Tab-separated table of C-alpha atoms in Angstrom:
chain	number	residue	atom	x	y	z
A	2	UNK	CA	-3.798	-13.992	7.280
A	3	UNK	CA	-1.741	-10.617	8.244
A	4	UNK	CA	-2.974	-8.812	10.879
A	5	UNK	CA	-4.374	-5.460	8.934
A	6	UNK	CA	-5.294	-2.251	11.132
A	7	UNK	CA	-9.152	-0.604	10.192
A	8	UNK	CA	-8.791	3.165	8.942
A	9	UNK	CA	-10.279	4.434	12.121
A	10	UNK	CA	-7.587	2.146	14.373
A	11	UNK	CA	-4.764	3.680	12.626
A	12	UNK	CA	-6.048	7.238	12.748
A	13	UNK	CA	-6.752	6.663	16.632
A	14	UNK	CA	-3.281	5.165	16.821
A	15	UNK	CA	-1.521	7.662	15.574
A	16	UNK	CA	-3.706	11.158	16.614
A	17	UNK	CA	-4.041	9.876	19.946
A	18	UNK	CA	-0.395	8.874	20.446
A	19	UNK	CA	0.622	12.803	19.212
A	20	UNK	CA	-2.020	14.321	21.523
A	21	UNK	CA	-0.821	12.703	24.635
A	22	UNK	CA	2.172	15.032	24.136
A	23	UNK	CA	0.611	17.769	23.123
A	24	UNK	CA	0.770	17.815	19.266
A	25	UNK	CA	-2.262	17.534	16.608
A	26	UNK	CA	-2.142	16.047	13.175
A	27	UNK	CA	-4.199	17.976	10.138
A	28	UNK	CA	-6.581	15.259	9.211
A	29	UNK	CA	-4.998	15.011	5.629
A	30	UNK	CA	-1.486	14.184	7.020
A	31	UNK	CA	-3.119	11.398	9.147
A	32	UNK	CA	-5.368	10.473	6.104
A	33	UNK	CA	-1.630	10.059	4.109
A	34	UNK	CA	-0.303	7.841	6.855
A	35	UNK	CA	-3.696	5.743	6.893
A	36	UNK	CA	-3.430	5.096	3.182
A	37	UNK	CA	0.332	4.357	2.678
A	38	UNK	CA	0.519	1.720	5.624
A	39	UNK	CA	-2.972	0.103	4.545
A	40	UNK	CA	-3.028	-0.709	8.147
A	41	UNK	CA	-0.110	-2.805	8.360
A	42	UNK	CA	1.232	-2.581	11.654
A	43	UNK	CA	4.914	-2.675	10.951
A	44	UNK	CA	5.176	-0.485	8.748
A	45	UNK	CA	2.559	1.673	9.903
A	46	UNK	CA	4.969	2.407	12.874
A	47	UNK	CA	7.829	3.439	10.614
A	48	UNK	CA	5.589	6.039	9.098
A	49	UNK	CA	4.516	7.694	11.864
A	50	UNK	CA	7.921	7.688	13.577
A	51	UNK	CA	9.944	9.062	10.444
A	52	UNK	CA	7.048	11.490	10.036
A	53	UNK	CA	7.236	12.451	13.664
A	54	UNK	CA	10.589	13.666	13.122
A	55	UNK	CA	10.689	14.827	10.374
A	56	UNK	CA	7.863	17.873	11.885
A	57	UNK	CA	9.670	21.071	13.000
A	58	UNK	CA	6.976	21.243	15.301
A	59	UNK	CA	5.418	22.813	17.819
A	60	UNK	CA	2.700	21.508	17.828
A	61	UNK	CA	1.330	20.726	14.559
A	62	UNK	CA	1.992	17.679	12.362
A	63	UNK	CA	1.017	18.683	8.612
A	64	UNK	CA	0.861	17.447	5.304
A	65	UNK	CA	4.349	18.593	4.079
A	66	UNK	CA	6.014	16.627	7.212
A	67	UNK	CA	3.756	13.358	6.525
A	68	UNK	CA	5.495	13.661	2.644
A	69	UNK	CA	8.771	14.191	4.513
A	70	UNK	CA	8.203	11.601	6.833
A	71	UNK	CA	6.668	8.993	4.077
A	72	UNK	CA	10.001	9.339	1.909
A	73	UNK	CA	12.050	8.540	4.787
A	74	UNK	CA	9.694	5.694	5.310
A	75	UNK	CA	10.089	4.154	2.348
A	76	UNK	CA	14.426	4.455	2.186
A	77	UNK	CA	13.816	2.813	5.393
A	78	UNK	CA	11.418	-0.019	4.638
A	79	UNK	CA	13.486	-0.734	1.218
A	80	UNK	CA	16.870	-0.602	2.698
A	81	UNK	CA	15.853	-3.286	6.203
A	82	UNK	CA	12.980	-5.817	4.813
A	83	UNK	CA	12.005	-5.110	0.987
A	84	UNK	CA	14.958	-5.068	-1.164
A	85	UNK	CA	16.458	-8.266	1.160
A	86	UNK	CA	13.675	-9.730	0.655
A	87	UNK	CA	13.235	-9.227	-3.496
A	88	UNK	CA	16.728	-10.501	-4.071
A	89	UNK	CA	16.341	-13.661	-2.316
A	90	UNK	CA	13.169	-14.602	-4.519
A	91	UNK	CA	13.468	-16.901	-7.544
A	92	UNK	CA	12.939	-15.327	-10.871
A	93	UNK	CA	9.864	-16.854	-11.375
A	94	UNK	CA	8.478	-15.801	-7.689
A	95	UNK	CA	9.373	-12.052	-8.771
A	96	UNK	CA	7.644	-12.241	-12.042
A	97	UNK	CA	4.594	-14.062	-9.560
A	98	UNK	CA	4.339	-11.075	-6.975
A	99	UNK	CA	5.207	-8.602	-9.521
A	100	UNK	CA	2.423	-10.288	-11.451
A	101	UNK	CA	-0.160	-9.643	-8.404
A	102	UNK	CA	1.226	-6.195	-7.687
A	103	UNK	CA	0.270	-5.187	-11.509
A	104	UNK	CA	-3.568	-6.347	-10.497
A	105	UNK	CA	-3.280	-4.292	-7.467
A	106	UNK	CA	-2.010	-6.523	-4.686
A	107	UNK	CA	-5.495	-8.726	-4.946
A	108	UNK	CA	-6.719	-10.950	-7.282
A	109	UNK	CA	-8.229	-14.319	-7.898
A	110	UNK	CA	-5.872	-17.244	-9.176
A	111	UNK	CA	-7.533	-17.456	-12.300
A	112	UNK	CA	-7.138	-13.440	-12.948
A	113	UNK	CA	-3.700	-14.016	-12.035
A	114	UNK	CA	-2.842	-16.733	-14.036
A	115	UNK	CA	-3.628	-14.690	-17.124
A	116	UNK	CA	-2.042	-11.808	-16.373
A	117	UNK	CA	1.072	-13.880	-16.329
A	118	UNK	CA	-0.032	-15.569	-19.631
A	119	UNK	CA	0.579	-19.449	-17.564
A	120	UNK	CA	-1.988	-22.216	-16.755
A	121	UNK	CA	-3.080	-21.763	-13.797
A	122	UNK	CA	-1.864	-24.943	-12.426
A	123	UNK	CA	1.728	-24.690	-13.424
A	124	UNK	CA	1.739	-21.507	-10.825
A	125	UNK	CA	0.608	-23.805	-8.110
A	126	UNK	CA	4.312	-24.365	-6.631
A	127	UNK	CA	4.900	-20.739	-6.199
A	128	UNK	CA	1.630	-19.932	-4.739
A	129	UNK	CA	2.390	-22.245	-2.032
A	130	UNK	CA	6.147	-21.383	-1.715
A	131	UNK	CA	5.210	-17.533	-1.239
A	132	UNK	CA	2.568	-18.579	1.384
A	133	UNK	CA	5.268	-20.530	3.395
A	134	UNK	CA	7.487	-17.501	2.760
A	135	UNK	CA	4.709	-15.284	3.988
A	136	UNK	CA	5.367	-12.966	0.614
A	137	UNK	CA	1.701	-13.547	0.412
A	138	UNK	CA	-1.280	-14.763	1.995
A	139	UNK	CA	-5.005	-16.400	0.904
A	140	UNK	CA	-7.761	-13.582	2.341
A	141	UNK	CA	-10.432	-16.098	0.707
A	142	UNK	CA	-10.817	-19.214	-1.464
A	143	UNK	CA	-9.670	-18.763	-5.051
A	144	UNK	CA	-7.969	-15.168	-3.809
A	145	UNK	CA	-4.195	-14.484	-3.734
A	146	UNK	CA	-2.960	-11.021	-1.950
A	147	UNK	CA	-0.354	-9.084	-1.223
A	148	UNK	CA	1.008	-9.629	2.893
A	149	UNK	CA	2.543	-6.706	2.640
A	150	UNK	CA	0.967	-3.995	0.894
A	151	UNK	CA	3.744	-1.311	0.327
A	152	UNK	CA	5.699	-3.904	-1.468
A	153	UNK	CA	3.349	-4.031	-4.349
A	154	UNK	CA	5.074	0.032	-5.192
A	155	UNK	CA	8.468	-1.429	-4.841
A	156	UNK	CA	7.715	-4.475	-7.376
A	157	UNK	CA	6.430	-2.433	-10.060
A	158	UNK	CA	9.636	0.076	-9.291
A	159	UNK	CA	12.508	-2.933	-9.595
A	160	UNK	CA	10.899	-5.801	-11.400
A	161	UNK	CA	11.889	-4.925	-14.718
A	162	UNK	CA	15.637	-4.163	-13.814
A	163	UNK	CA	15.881	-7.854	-12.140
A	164	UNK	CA	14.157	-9.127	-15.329
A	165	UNK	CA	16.458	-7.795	-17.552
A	166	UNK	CA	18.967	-9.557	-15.598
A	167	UNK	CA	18.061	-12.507	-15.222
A	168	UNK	CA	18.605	-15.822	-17.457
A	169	UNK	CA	15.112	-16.628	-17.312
A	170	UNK	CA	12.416	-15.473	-20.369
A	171	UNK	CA	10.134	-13.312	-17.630
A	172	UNK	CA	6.892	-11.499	-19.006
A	173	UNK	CA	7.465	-7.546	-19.094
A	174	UNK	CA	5.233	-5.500	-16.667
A	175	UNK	CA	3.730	-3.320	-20.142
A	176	UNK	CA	2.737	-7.500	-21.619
A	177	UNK	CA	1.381	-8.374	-17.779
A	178	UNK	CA	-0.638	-4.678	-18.043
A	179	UNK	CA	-2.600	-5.718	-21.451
A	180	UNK	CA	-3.529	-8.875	-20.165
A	181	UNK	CA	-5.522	-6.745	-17.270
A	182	UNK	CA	-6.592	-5.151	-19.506
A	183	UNK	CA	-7.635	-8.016	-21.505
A	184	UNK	CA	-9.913	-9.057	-18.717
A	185	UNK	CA	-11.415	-5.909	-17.859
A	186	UNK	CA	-12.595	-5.798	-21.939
A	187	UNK	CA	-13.702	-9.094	-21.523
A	188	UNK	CA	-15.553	-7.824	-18.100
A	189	UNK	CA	-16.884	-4.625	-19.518
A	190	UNK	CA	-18.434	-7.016	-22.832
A	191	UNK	CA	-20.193	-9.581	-20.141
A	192	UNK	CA	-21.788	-6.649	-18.557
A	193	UNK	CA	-23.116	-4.673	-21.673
A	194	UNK	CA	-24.358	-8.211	-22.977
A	195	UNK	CA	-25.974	-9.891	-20.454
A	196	UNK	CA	-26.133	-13.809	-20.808
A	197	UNK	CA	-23.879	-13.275	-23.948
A	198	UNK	CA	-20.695	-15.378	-22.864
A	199	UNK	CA	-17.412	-13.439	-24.692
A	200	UNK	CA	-16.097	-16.904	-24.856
A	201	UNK	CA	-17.599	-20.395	-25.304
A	202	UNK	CA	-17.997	-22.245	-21.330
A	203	UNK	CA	-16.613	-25.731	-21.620
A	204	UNK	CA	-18.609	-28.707	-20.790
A	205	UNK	CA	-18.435	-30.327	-17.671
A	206	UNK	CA	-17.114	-34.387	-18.593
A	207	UNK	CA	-19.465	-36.622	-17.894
A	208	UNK	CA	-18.046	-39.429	-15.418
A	209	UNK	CA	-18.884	-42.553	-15.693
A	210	UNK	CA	-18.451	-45.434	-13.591
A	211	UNK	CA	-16.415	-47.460	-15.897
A	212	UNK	CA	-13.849	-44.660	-16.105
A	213	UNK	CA	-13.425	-45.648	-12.093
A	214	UNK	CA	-13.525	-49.469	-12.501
A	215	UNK	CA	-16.210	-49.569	-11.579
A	216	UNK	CA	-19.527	-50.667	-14.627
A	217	UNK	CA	-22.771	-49.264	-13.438
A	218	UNK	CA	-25.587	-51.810	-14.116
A	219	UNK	CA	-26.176	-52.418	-17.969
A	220	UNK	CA	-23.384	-50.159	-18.881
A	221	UNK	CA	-25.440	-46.610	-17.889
A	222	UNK	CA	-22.703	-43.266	-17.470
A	223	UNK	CA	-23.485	-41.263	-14.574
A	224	UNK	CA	-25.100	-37.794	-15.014
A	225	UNK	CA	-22.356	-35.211	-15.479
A	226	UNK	CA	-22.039	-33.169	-12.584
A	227	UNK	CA	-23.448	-29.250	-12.351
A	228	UNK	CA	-20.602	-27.014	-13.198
A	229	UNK	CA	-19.409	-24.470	-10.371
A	230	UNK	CA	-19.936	-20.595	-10.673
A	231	UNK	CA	-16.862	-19.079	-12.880
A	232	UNK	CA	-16.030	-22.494	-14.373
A	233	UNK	CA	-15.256	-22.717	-17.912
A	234	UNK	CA	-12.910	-20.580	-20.336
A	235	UNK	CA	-15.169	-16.862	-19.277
A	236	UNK	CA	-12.550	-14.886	-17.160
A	237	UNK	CA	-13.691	-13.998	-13.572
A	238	UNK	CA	-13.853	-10.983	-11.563
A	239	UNK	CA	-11.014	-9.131	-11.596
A	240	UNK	CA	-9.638	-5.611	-9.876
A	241	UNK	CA	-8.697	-3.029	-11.939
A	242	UNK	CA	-4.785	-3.181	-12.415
A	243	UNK	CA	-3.019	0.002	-11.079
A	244	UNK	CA	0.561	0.388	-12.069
A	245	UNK	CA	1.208	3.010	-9.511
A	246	UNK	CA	0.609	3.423	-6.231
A	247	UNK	CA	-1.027	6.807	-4.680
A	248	UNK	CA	1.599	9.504	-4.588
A	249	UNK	CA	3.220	8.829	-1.077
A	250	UNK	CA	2.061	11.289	1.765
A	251	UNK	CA	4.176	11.082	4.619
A	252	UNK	CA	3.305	9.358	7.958
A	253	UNK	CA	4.188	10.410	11.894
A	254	UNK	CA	4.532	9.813	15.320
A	255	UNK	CA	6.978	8.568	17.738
A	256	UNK	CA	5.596	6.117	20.470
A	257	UNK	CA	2.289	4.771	18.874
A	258	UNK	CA	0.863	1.826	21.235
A	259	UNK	CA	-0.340	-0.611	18.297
């Protein structure tokens, strides 16, 4: 699990780092840097510093610099760690984290397994190749984000291009946006119908244990087990897809002690 910076943390980071020499951030620049770094540390660093100089100064860092600053950010982020990192992915692990980033960096494997119009367990290689890769991460059981969350911007920006080149069939980013959409009608349904299911639950199989080897006394099948919460062909939770990302506000500071 990524180490991930609390909105306060980062706006301490960075305001107190500038006031130690003398300069003050207008909350809505620092609010800017807050939101485009989601607290990552790394990168959280990069916007501050290319928003630091990217201030005339003296001693004011405002909203216009943390655009400036965010825009340099982002040449700088694409140009060392994300585009290196896209074109050494597979096709299919593209279409996977592209797949995520449509969701909005978050989702359940189920969720994402429909976006991408693919049983869930033929994904199941991928998932754990990204994980080793540390493209993304497991926050909770059944959940599949993002590590890094500025990549899910640069995804939705080059995916298609690298689809269209490659010799694989990958599923366009407009078909991956009407399957969320797909679940979100299905969502929207379950909640104006209570107990109405949108789509029939499957039954649990009952095991037996003859189907082990094993022939319970006259011949009797073992009760079927309870099914878990979410199982069966109803779609789960899901967050509500977003294509783009915030308009980027710019970041600063030089020097922040994370």
């Amino acid at each position: 699990v990524p180490l991930l910076l609390e909105p306060g943390d980062v706006r301490y980071a960075i305001v107190e780092a500038a006031r130690r020499h003398g300069v003050a951030w207008e909350p809505e620049a620092a609010d800017l840097i807050i939101t485009i770094s989601s607290g990552y540390p790394a990168h959280l660093q990069v916007f501050a510093d290319q928003t630091w100089l990217a201030a005339p100064g003296p001693g004011l860092i405002t909203v216009a610099d943390a655009n400036a600053g965010v825009a340099a950010a982002v040449a700088v982020l694409e140009r060392r760690s994300l585009g290196p990192r896209f074109e050494t992915m597979t096709d299919r692990q593209r279409e996977f984290v592209a797949g995520l980033a449509v969701i909005g960096g978050r989702a359940s494997g189920e969720d994402l397994a429909v976006t991408l119009g693919r049983p869930r367990r033929s994904l199941s290689d991928l998932r754990d190749a990204l994980i080793t890769e540390g493209d993304i991460y497991v926050p909770r059981r059944g959940e599949l984000a993002l590590t890094v969350p500025v990549f899910g911007p640069y995804l939705l920006a080059n995916y298609e291009d690298a689809r269209r080149r490659s010799t694989a069939s990958l599923l366009p980013l407009d078909e991956m946006q009407r399957n969320v959409e797909a679940i979100a009608n299905v969502r929207r349904t379950d909640a104006a119908a209570p107990g109405i299911q949108s789509t029939p639950t499957r039954e649990a199989p009952v095991e037996t244990d003859e189907r082990r080897g094993f022939p319970t006394p006259g011949g009797a099948p073992r009760p079927s087990r309870t099914p878990r919460p979410g199982e069966g062909a109803r779609l789960p939770r899901a967050s509500e897809p977003t294509l783009r990302p915030p308009e980027i506000p710019p970041p600063s500071g030089s020097g922040i002690d994370l």
